[in-house]
Amino acid sequence: MDTHIFTGRWITNRTFAAKQPRNVFHRQLEPVSLPDGDRDCHILFRKKFTLPEKPEEAKIYITADDSYRLYINGTFAAEGPTASYPWVYGYNTVDITGLLRAGENTVAVHTLYYGLVNRVCVSADERQGLLLDIECDGKTVVSSGEDFLTAVHRAYIPVGIIGYDTQFAENYDASADTVGFQRPDYDDSGWENARLREHTDYTLVPQATKQVVYERIPPVSVESRGDRLFIDFGATRVGYLNLTVCGKHGDRLVIKCGQETDADGNVRYEMRCNCRYEEELILSGGNDTPDWYDFKSFRYAELVIPEGCTVKDISLTARHYPFALAVSPRCADSSDIMRIWKLCTDSVRYGVQEVIQDCMDREKGFYVGDGCYTALTQMILTGDDSMVRCLIDSSRQTTHFLDTTVTCLNCSMMQEIAEYPLIMIYLMHWHYNMTGDSAYLRKNFDFAVSLLDCYRRDYERGGLLRDLDKWCVVEWPENFQDGYDVEIKEGKVCTEPHCVINAYYLRAVMTVNRMAEILGQPEYRDTDGMKKTFYGAFYDPERRLFTDSLKSLHSSYVSNAFCFGLGLAPDAGAEESILGMLESRGFENLHLFSTFPVMMRLAVTGREAVLKRLLTNPGMWLRMLDEGATTTFEAWGKDLKWNTSLFHLTFSYAALFIADIDRRKLFDMF
């Protein structure tokens, strides 16, 4: 893809014009304090321009920090960009041919700067601005500059923060003088000229992934109870509540959204995932349509309606990454399997946004570990590998500030989890197995080698990883760790060598060796000695089980699940012994991270009957469905985690094991 050379300049308002970018990147255990800065800044830009005739082809090249919504002649055209780092900052190319006309035209842009260190984007770094060029029939006709007008959008009143500094709860004042700013006839005579940013340090690249698409979803039921209206959209989706309201100026309509209802049928707007979805629409006295900027994950809405107020045109705009199902399920004769298939494919269809977010409410975070499994599932379901590439490439870009990468990508929250880069190495190999893209494998091979070299440099002692200053999550939540006999609390250095992280590491080295073989390269590292050390440390030959640590004979469910799933049992007898333990105790004891490798091993070794028993275990996906799931939960049941998201993408990977594909080819060597 050719890179556009912008003639436009980065513009902002007077608040941000002279601010210097500040560094928000640091190791998780490194104490850093950033002074408070501007937050929740909705900054608008407008410009009128004249065209002698309607163009045959027109496009806009556009980006903003942190994000934008674009309107051409009052019509919404696009939003973006995908969150990214300044040294590889993405811009969008949008076809606007059908929106322009001969004569006067108006471009209007709504930008948002969060000002929070969070998992959503790179913010709190004092960078805010807009950059664009409009090109008609090959000629640039508009470029961002000081001839643009700007104003602060005064309709948004912050009333709290949702999730982990994820987004702002905002009351929307429909009487604000900036409402309708996108209309061509809007009076912007009171606005001031935009300012050029004095300090810019971006390296711009075309956005590698597609922009989101939108679906308008009508409610399946609307019930009036006195002064309240209860709305059900039939399934949890990600997006925006639409409605038109008419009432007295200054009256307030309370809007509560949630993923479920309580025992009395009210919307549970103080959600399990620790998000509080309650906001107000402040009425202007006319017909008001709130323009929510940030999206939410919800199924239900409850409106508390002022006396004399009318509400109409209720719908939900669902936003998601483009999705077209390219594979069919096997076992179509099983009603339980087909219910799980629909649950998981709907979750991927409606859950994947500009990136793979594990949940679209509490964090909106692009997590590497969870994301590997979801991105792979999305690739298999759609035949589109853009999300897999986005994850790997975004992780590679973090080596700008940390050579062992971070947990959550394209954001300013520098969490670190030890297993995640190792899972990503597996993803590199899986991607090649399904695409045959050897050029990309070569690029990934070099990255994988550099990661393993860093792990070896920083953590390998006597053939085992120890002294890890990254969180070893092992399994999550903690109640699924089965008494794992190692201190692995987040925020502490884990000095002990332990089974799960070393199993991940050994398999990662074996995977890179396989990648080298495919590429005709020398073996990265001999694993015979590593295996001997690993088995000597953690394998109990008398019981044919793995222990958690060097200090005891405790053999947790998770240690053995990972060793089985990663194909590390020393022989066939040990593998059968471990599988017997897992099945006798119940597959429902697996969770987010251990379920996938166990299913993978069952699939690649042809244990289809056992795999089907796992998939249809009543305590797993069927339990979600029994509890009313329309999208995959963060846990097998609503009450199994203290902050369960009811739209969490990780468990959608069951679809990968139902899809009619060559799983042995996909998981070659596992």
XYZ file of C-alpha atoms in Angstrom:
670
model
C 0.000 0.000 0.000
C 1.419 3.397 -1.017
C 1.946 5.930 1.740
C 0.197 9.265 1.329
C 2.381 12.340 1.757
C 0.258 14.870 3.606
C 0.200 18.498 2.588
C -2.012 19.217 5.570
C -0.558 20.158 8.958
C -1.433 18.846 12.401
C -3.953 21.278 13.865
C -5.405 21.653 17.341
C -6.788 24.400 19.572
C -5.003 26.938 21.732
C -4.934 24.576 24.756
C -2.781 21.973 23.038
C -0.897 23.998 20.425
C 2.335 24.478 22.377
C 2.287 21.292 24.464
C 5.265 19.003 24.081
C 4.597 15.271 23.860
C 5.416 13.461 27.070
C 6.549 9.898 27.585
C 3.904 7.616 29.068
C 5.800 4.349 28.521
C 7.497 2.590 31.430
C 7.906 -0.892 32.916
C 4.927 -1.943 35.010
C 6.990 -2.254 38.204
C 8.766 1.052 37.564
C 7.253 3.792 39.757
C 6.191 6.671 37.500
C 3.864 9.532 38.299
C 2.425 11.724 35.569
C 0.997 15.100 36.563
C -2.677 15.530 35.792
C -3.445 17.048 32.408
C -6.479 17.855 30.322
C -9.098 15.108 30.152
C -12.167 14.218 28.116
C -11.558 16.924 25.528
C -14.132 16.937 22.715
C -12.650 19.333 20.150
C -14.440 20.207 16.909
C -13.118 21.379 13.535
C -14.924 22.761 10.492
C -14.122 24.124 7.073
C -16.199 25.154 4.074
C -14.800 24.775 0.569
C -16.114 25.164 -2.953
C -15.880 22.732 -5.842
C -16.574 23.853 -9.423
C -18.221 20.518 -10.187
C -19.008 17.229 -8.524
C -15.828 15.093 -8.594
C -15.766 11.726 -10.313
C -13.556 10.380 -7.522
C -12.900 11.886 -4.103
C -11.164 10.610 -1.023
C -10.030 11.959 2.275
C -6.834 10.981 4.046
C -7.421 11.554 7.730
C -6.160 10.796 11.203
C -6.471 12.312 14.659
C -5.124 11.917 18.163
C -6.772 10.246 20.045
C -9.641 9.704 17.566
C -12.066 11.363 15.163
C -15.565 11.239 13.717
C -15.839 12.651 10.224
C -18.854 14.347 8.615
C -19.122 15.542 5.012
C -22.004 17.927 4.307
C -23.658 16.815 7.519
C -23.455 13.086 6.794
C -21.387 10.782 8.937
C -18.564 9.351 6.815
C -16.100 7.500 9.052
C -14.408 7.216 12.404
C -10.923 6.168 13.419
C -8.052 5.679 13.483
C -7.210 2.356 15.100
C -5.196 3.098 18.228
C -1.470 3.003 17.478
C 1.907 4.272 18.614
C 3.247 7.662 17.420
C 6.140 5.998 15.622
C 3.705 3.967 13.464
C 0.618 6.146 13.603
C -2.192 5.056 11.320
C -4.294 7.167 8.999
C -7.467 6.255 7.092
C -8.317 6.634 3.438
C -12.068 7.138 2.998
C -14.017 7.334 -0.261
C -16.253 10.411 -0.038
C -17.209 10.670 -3.718
C -20.906 10.242 -3.024
C -20.938 12.908 -0.305
C -19.493 15.853 -2.229
C -21.326 18.131 -4.624
C -20.690 21.030 -6.955
C -20.595 24.325 -5.068
C -20.114 24.776 -1.349
C -19.186 21.779 0.815
C -18.491 21.389 4.516
C -16.059 19.084 6.255
C -16.640 18.759 10.011
C -14.686 16.603 12.441
C -15.319 15.668 16.071
C -12.134 14.631 17.877
C -11.696 13.177 21.361
C -8.640 13.253 23.609
C -9.067 10.980 26.663
C -6.148 12.220 28.758
C -6.115 8.928 30.662
C -3.470 6.236 30.971
C -5.601 3.295 29.957
C -5.815 0.155 27.844
C -7.778 1.808 25.036
C -5.228 4.010 23.282
C -2.020 5.985 23.736
C -3.231 9.014 25.665
C -2.260 11.292 28.566
C 0.742 12.137 26.372
C -0.377 15.732 25.623
C -0.820 14.924 21.927
C -4.121 16.145 20.475
C -4.802 17.084 16.927
C -6.277 16.512 13.503
C -4.589 15.944 10.147
C -6.341 15.596 6.782
C -6.179 16.080 3.035
C -9.168 15.948 0.681
C -8.339 14.874 -2.855
C -10.716 15.253 -5.793
C -9.904 13.659 -9.141
C -6.250 13.379 -8.151
C -5.872 16.968 -6.932
C -5.662 18.063 -3.281
C -8.434 20.605 -2.669
C -8.433 20.874 1.134
C -5.636 20.425 3.674
C -5.812 20.899 7.428
C -4.366 24.212 8.478
C -5.071 27.408 10.370
C -7.950 28.227 8.025
C -9.976 25.512 9.785
C -12.237 26.705 12.597
C -12.314 25.029 15.988
C -14.388 24.964 19.177
C -14.800 22.786 22.234
C -17.941 20.647 22.026
C -20.001 21.788 24.985
C -22.662 19.071 24.871
C -20.582 16.522 26.803
C -20.530 16.830 30.602
C -18.302 14.231 32.307
C -19.957 12.649 35.352
C -17.553 9.812 36.141
C -15.158 7.284 34.692
C -16.295 3.874 33.464
C -14.218 0.741 33.938
C -10.447 0.872 34.396
C -10.118 4.511 33.268
C -11.675 3.169 30.079
C -14.112 5.918 29.130
C -16.044 8.802 30.605
C -19.671 8.619 31.623
C -21.176 11.776 30.153
C -24.447 13.612 30.334
C -25.396 14.986 26.935
C -26.776 18.539 26.865
C -28.883 18.777 23.729
C -29.252 22.549 24.194
C -25.496 23.200 23.914
C -24.639 25.675 21.176
C -22.289 23.179 19.502
C -25.007 20.567 18.899
C -25.462 20.191 15.155
C -21.942 21.420 14.407
C -21.723 18.982 11.474
C -24.594 20.585 9.538
C -23.607 22.755 6.573
C -25.916 25.554 7.795
C -24.484 25.575 11.336
C -23.369 29.048 12.442
C -19.652 28.810 13.274
C -19.039 32.567 13.264
C -18.115 32.463 16.947
C -15.432 29.820 16.485
C -11.736 30.629 16.420
C -9.094 29.581 13.952
C -7.288 26.313 14.575
C -3.664 26.399 15.678
C -0.781 24.418 14.280
C 0.780 21.947 16.682
C 4.247 23.241 17.479
C 5.629 19.790 18.344
C 4.783 16.738 16.256
C 6.714 13.487 16.248
C 4.518 11.085 14.262
C 5.612 8.620 11.636
C 2.466 8.103 9.587
C 1.489 4.820 7.943
C -1.698 3.621 6.236
C -3.927 1.838 8.736
C -3.312 -1.863 8.186
C -6.799 -2.989 9.204
C -10.246 -2.139 7.906
C -12.538 0.390 9.510
C -15.573 -0.767 11.454
C -19.003 -1.187 9.920
C -22.395 -0.404 11.431
C -25.724 -2.204 11.800
C -28.952 -0.614 12.934
C -30.766 -3.043 15.267
C -34.406 -2.480 16.280
C -35.618 -3.495 19.738
C -37.363 -6.832 20.134
C -39.529 -5.372 22.899
C -40.338 -1.992 24.412
C -42.353 -2.028 27.640
C -43.773 0.978 29.437
C -44.006 0.891 33.243
C -45.215 4.200 34.576
C -42.509 6.792 33.981
C -40.055 4.156 32.743
C -39.450 2.512 29.423
C -37.726 -0.880 29.260
C -36.036 -1.834 26.002
C -34.600 -5.202 24.986
C -32.516 -5.542 21.820
C -32.499 -9.332 22.032
C -28.743 -9.814 22.378
C -25.725 -8.040 23.793
C -24.034 -5.855 21.215
C -21.395 -3.116 21.112
C -22.383 0.357 20.035
C -24.739 3.244 20.712
C -28.325 3.747 21.847
C -30.363 5.856 19.406
C -33.575 7.656 20.267
C -35.400 10.886 19.600
C -36.829 12.735 22.602
C -39.152 15.713 22.839
C -39.827 17.457 26.143
C -39.427 20.650 28.147
C -36.175 22.584 28.005
C -33.917 21.583 30.888
C -35.714 18.342 31.723
C -33.468 15.321 32.143
C -34.087 11.871 30.731
C -32.096 9.227 32.620
C -30.617 6.442 30.491
C -29.461 3.177 32.066
C -27.876 0.459 29.937
C -26.795 -3.043 30.881
C -26.072 -6.594 29.752
C -28.760 -8.176 31.961
C -31.728 -7.406 34.164
C -32.095 -7.949 37.903
C -34.638 -10.117 39.699
C -37.248 -7.334 39.448
C -36.766 -6.895 35.720
C -34.872 -3.632 36.055
C -31.756 -3.041 33.967
C -28.606 -3.934 35.873
C -26.728 -0.763 34.922
C -24.194 -1.229 37.726
C -22.805 -4.187 35.874
C -20.876 -7.227 37.067
C -17.816 -5.987 35.186
C -17.654 -2.908 37.446
C -18.982 -0.520 34.805
C -21.784 1.879 35.652
C -23.840 2.738 32.586
C -26.058 5.590 33.788
C -26.150 8.918 31.986
C -28.620 11.729 31.295
C -29.930 13.494 28.245
C -30.604 17.159 29.051
C -33.435 18.313 26.798
C -33.430 21.411 24.604
C -37.195 21.720 24.206
C -37.174 20.436 20.621
C -36.606 17.034 19.085
C -33.348 15.822 20.602
C -31.147 12.985 19.390
C -28.116 12.365 21.614
C -24.825 11.816 19.805
C -22.886 9.435 22.051
C -19.233 9.402 21.030
C -17.886 6.387 22.911
C -19.443 2.948 22.595
C -20.835 0.607 25.223
C -21.557 -3.118 25.480
C -25.244 -3.655 26.315
C -28.463 -5.473 25.526
C -31.017 -3.611 27.649
C -31.861 0.038 28.183
C -34.078 1.603 30.828
C -35.310 5.167 30.376
C -36.632 7.300 33.233
C -38.839 9.740 31.353
C -39.803 13.222 32.615
C -43.506 14.080 32.674
C -44.827 15.175 29.310
C -41.823 13.834 27.432
C -42.154 11.590 24.354
C -39.609 9.082 23.064
C -39.498 7.571 19.574
C -37.151 6.096 16.955
C -35.432 3.732 19.396
C -32.679 1.532 17.992
C -29.160 0.296 18.649
C -26.288 0.995 16.276
C -23.948 -1.983 16.520
C -20.366 -1.347 15.419
C -17.906 -4.125 14.607
C -15.118 -5.229 12.311
C -16.299 -6.462 8.882
C -17.307 -10.105 9.175
C -18.328 -12.691 6.597
C -18.422 -16.326 7.676
C -16.196 -18.431 5.395
C -16.398 -21.867 7.050
C -19.107 -24.269 8.143
C -19.444 -26.236 11.377
C -18.888 -29.951 11.655
C -21.229 -31.898 13.963
C -24.172 -29.945 12.547
C -26.427 -32.782 13.716
C -25.785 -31.880 17.374
C -28.128 -29.202 18.666
C -25.802 -28.423 21.597
C -22.797 -27.996 19.302
C -24.819 -25.737 16.987
C -25.927 -23.574 19.927
C -22.288 -23.166 20.956
C -21.312 -22.442 17.345
C -23.858 -19.617 17.105
C -22.847 -18.220 20.496
C -19.182 -18.071 19.487
C -19.568 -16.895 15.908
C -21.958 -14.134 17.026
C -19.405 -13.123 19.641
C -16.669 -12.767 17.022
C -18.982 -11.105 14.503
C -20.198 -8.428 16.910
C -17.303 -8.272 19.352
C -14.192 -7.612 17.279
C -13.723 -3.873 16.905
C -10.807 -1.967 15.337
C -8.662 -4.418 17.236
C -9.265 -7.558 19.304
C -10.531 -6.271 22.635
C -10.954 -8.964 25.251
C -14.008 -7.188 26.656
C -15.722 -4.134 25.247
C -16.783 -2.659 28.574
C -14.368 -2.774 31.496
C -11.021 -2.399 29.675
C -11.471 -2.330 25.882
C -7.918 -3.659 25.930
C -5.969 -5.215 23.048
C -4.534 -8.052 25.147
C -1.856 -10.193 23.521
C -2.560 -13.534 25.219
C -6.344 -13.612 24.925
C -6.023 -11.835 21.602
C -3.903 -14.571 20.041
C -6.714 -17.091 20.435
C -9.446 -14.680 19.345
C -7.477 -13.351 16.364
C -6.771 -16.908 15.211
C -10.452 -17.802 15.569
C -11.503 -14.706 13.649
C -9.009 -15.545 10.893
C -10.285 -19.109 10.548
C -13.941 -18.047 10.586
C -13.526 -15.302 7.978
C -10.391 -16.184 5.991
C -9.129 -12.663 6.789
C -5.741 -12.608 8.538
C -5.626 -8.831 9.123
C -6.286 -9.113 12.860
C -3.562 -11.722 13.343
C -1.117 -9.481 11.512
C -2.289 -6.458 13.501
C -1.605 -8.246 16.785
C 1.853 -9.496 15.831
C 2.909 -6.254 14.159
C 1.620 -4.106 17.037
C 3.549 -6.250 19.487
C 6.699 -5.882 17.406
C 6.229 -2.108 17.558
C 6.394 -2.144 21.376
C 10.070 -3.087 21.187
C 10.525 0.657 20.659
C 10.354 0.916 24.449
C 10.520 -2.681 25.798
C 12.267 -5.539 24.028
C 10.160 -8.236 25.724
C 6.925 -6.424 24.731
C 3.877 -5.679 26.857
C 0.568 -7.299 27.733
C -1.795 -4.773 26.179
C -1.030 -3.183 22.817
C -1.462 0.264 21.273
C -2.129 1.933 24.597
C -0.399 3.799 27.411
C -1.050 1.145 30.092
C 2.216 -0.806 30.397
C 1.068 -4.050 32.021
C 3.348 -7.088 31.552
C 2.352 -10.781 31.613
C 5.100 -13.336 31.078
C 3.157 -15.928 29.076
C 1.718 -13.617 26.440
C 4.742 -13.108 24.139
C 5.266 -16.889 24.193
C 1.675 -17.538 23.076
C 2.247 -15.037 20.288
C 5.168 -17.119 19.012
C 2.732 -20.017 18.585
C 0.399 -17.679 16.682
C 3.169 -16.819 14.229
C 3.500 -20.502 13.396
C -0.255 -21.121 13.189
C -0.577 -18.189 10.795
C 2.023 -19.693 8.481
C 0.401 -23.130 8.631
C -2.843 -21.697 7.259
C -1.503 -19.018 4.872
C 1.840 -20.382 3.678
C 3.185 -16.819 3.787
C 6.901 -17.519 4.117
C 7.915 -13.850 3.792
C 5.824 -12.974 6.838
C 7.122 -16.058 8.654
C 10.674 -14.844 8.024
C 9.861 -11.474 9.560
C 8.156 -13.148 12.503
C 10.974 -15.645 12.951
C 13.464 -12.857 13.540
C 11.086 -11.235 16.032
C 10.459 -14.537 17.828
C 14.192 -15.199 18.122
C 14.744 -11.738 19.587
C 11.993 -12.347 22.167
C 13.428 -15.703 23.240
C 16.918 -14.214 23.408
C 15.557 -11.586 25.824
C 13.839 -14.207 27.989
C 17.056 -16.206 28.041
C 19.085 -13.113 28.935
C 16.784 -11.837 31.683
C 15.186 -14.903 33.241
C 16.795 -18.221 32.355
C 18.926 -19.652 35.156
C 20.111 -23.260 35.050
C 17.849 -24.050 32.124
C 14.658 -22.756 33.780
C 12.920 -19.388 33.837
C 12.923 -17.718 37.252
C 13.076 -14.228 38.799
C 10.278 -13.059 36.514
C 9.442 -9.381 36.953
C 6.401 -9.934 34.737
C 3.151 -11.263 36.136
C 2.772 -15.024 35.615
C -0.985 -15.288 35.276
C -0.947 -19.146 34.876
C -4.765 -19.349 34.841
C -7.444 -16.769 35.490
C -9.359 -16.074 37.611
C -7.419 -17.195 40.651
C -10.102 -19.647 41.771
C -9.236 -21.775 38.710
C -5.571 -22.159 39.714
C -6.313 -25.289 41.773
C -3.964 -24.297 44.571
C -1.031 -23.710 42.229
C 1.891 -23.981 44.618
C 3.864 -20.885 43.603
C 3.645 -17.222 44.606
C 2.505 -15.544 41.370
C 0.778 -12.398 42.591
C 0.756 -9.504 40.130
C 3.177 -6.737 41.028
C 5.763 -9.040 42.626
C 8.883 -10.668 41.213
C 8.304 -14.436 40.947
C 11.668 -15.827 42.027
C 10.723 -19.519 41.849
C 10.933 -21.580 38.682
C 7.481 -23.059 38.078
C 5.855 -25.478 35.720
C 3.450 -23.464 33.591
C 5.748 -20.633 32.522
C 8.510 -23.109 31.743
C 6.101 -25.271 29.743
C 5.149 -22.228 27.671
C 8.853 -21.363 27.241
C 9.937 -24.845 26.199
C 7.150 -25.083 23.632
C 8.024 -21.603 22.316
C 11.644 -22.665 21.737
C 10.419 -25.837 19.999
C 8.116 -23.704 17.848
C 10.930 -21.396 16.760
C 12.987 -24.463 15.867
C 10.106 -25.611 13.665
C 9.925 -22.157 12.063
C 13.677 -22.354 11.359
C 13.196 -25.759 9.728
C 10.463 -24.395 7.458
C 12.690 -21.476 6.441
C 15.739 -23.651 5.871
C 17.574 -22.000 8.753
C 19.817 -23.603 11.393
C 18.018 -24.780 14.514
C 17.576 -21.925 16.952
C 18.507 -24.009 19.981
C 18.890 -27.639 20.975
C 15.946 -28.607 23.180
C 17.143 -31.994 24.430
C 18.849 -30.428 27.411
C 15.908 -28.117 28.066
C 13.498 -31.072 28.096
C 15.719 -33.041 30.451
C 15.892 -30.092 32.841
C 12.134 -29.484 32.588
C 11.212 -33.110 33.295
C 13.768 -33.346 36.087
C 12.251 -30.295 37.739
C 8.523 -30.906 37.304
C 7.688 -34.464 36.195
C 6.881 -37.178 38.766
C 7.386 -40.498 36.911
C 5.746 -42.561 39.659
C 2.445 -40.710 39.431
C 2.890 -39.763 35.768
C 1.879 -36.208 36.604
C 3.591 -32.824 36.633
C 4.201 -30.856 39.805
C 3.870 -27.080 40.099
C 7.241 -26.181 41.557
C 10.546 -27.425 42.933
C 9.456 -27.155 46.545
C 6.598 -29.668 46.758
C 4.842 -32.574 45.023
C 1.631 -30.596 44.517
C 0.249 -31.457 41.079
C -2.372 -28.892 40.173
C -4.958 -29.327 37.476
C -3.521 -26.368 35.563
C 0.081 -27.608 35.473
C -1.047 -30.883 33.969
C -3.522 -29.246 31.608
C -0.801 -27.081 30.098
C 1.737 -29.897 29.853
C -0.880 -32.079 28.159
C -2.118 -29.297 25.882
C 1.355 -28.185 24.799
C 2.317 -31.763 23.970
C 4.998 -31.996 26.665
C 4.074 -35.315 28.275
C 7.256 -37.437 28.070
C 5.494 -40.442 26.516
C 2.096 -41.761 25.439
C 1.445 -43.386 28.797
C 2.002 -40.128 30.637
C -0.282 -38.294 28.203
C -3.083 -40.785 28.832
C -2.524 -40.539 32.577
C -2.824 -36.765 32.504
C -5.884 -36.853 30.262
C -7.486 -39.330 32.633
C -6.886 -36.933 35.512
C -8.356 -33.991 33.594
C -11.483 -35.811 32.513
C -12.112 -37.546 35.827
C -11.966 -34.272 37.716
C -14.082 -32.485 35.125
C -13.188 -30.315 32.160
C -15.114 -27.443 33.742
C -12.048 -26.963 35.974
C -10.219 -25.615 32.918
C -10.564 -21.934 32.196
C -9.457 -19.039 29.968
C -5.902 -20.100 29.196
C -5.786 -23.840 29.810
C -8.900 -24.818 27.859
C -7.484 -23.838 24.459
C -4.281 -25.942 24.597
C -6.195 -28.961 25.931
C -8.691 -28.696 23.061
C -5.833 -28.205 20.635
C -4.123 -31.401 21.785
C -7.355 -33.362 21.621
C -7.931 -32.140 18.075
C -4.437 -32.727 16.757
C -4.271 -36.252 18.198
C -7.680 -37.217 16.797
C -9.471 -37.578 20.138
C -12.712 -36.284 18.639
C -15.044 -38.037 21.068
C -13.227 -36.546 24.070
C -13.193 -33.127 22.402
C -16.950 -33.300 21.897
C -17.416 -34.287 25.553
C -15.381 -31.241 26.549
C -17.307 -28.887 24.265
C -20.661 -30.129 25.550
C -19.679 -30.304 29.205
C -22.693 -28.810 31.049
C -20.411 -26.628 33.174
C -18.765 -24.783 30.276
C -20.311 -23.175 27.168
C -23.661 -24.818 27.820
C -23.664 -23.247 31.270
C -23.261 -19.816 29.667
C -26.210 -20.559 27.405
C -28.287 -21.838 30.313
C -27.596 -18.516 32.051
C -28.930 -16.596 29.066
C -25.712 -15.819 27.179
C -26.025 -14.331 23.707
C -22.285 -13.659 23.616
C -19.474 -15.457 25.410
C -18.901 -14.615 29.059
C -15.559 -14.061 30.755
C -16.182 -17.136 32.911
C -18.251 -20.297 32.556
C -20.904 -18.678 34.734
C -21.861 -15.172 35.764
C -20.823 -15.666 39.380
C -17.473 -17.419 38.878
C -15.490 -14.172 38.773
C -15.852 -11.055 40.854
C -16.072 -8.729 37.828
C -17.370 -10.901 35.006
C -17.847 -9.268 31.641
C -20.829 -10.774 29.829
C -19.280 -9.939 26.467
C -15.732 -11.223 26.566
C -14.177 -12.645 23.415
C -11.720 -15.239 24.671
C -14.107 -18.180 24.996
C -15.353 -17.622 21.441
C -12.439 -19.869 20.437
C -14.731 -22.892 20.775
C -15.808 -22.055 17.216
C -12.301 -22.915 16.032
C -12.793 -26.491 17.273
C -16.242 -26.790 15.689
C -15.305 -25.339 12.295
C -14.827 -27.844 9.491
C -11.113 -27.215 8.894
C -7.908 -29.241 8.856
C -6.939 -28.780 12.498
C -3.903 -31.052 12.202
C -2.503 -28.734 9.561
C -3.272 -25.682 11.695
C -1.635 -27.085 14.834
C 1.221 -28.900 13.073
C 3.852 -30.141 15.590
C 1.663 -29.509 18.656
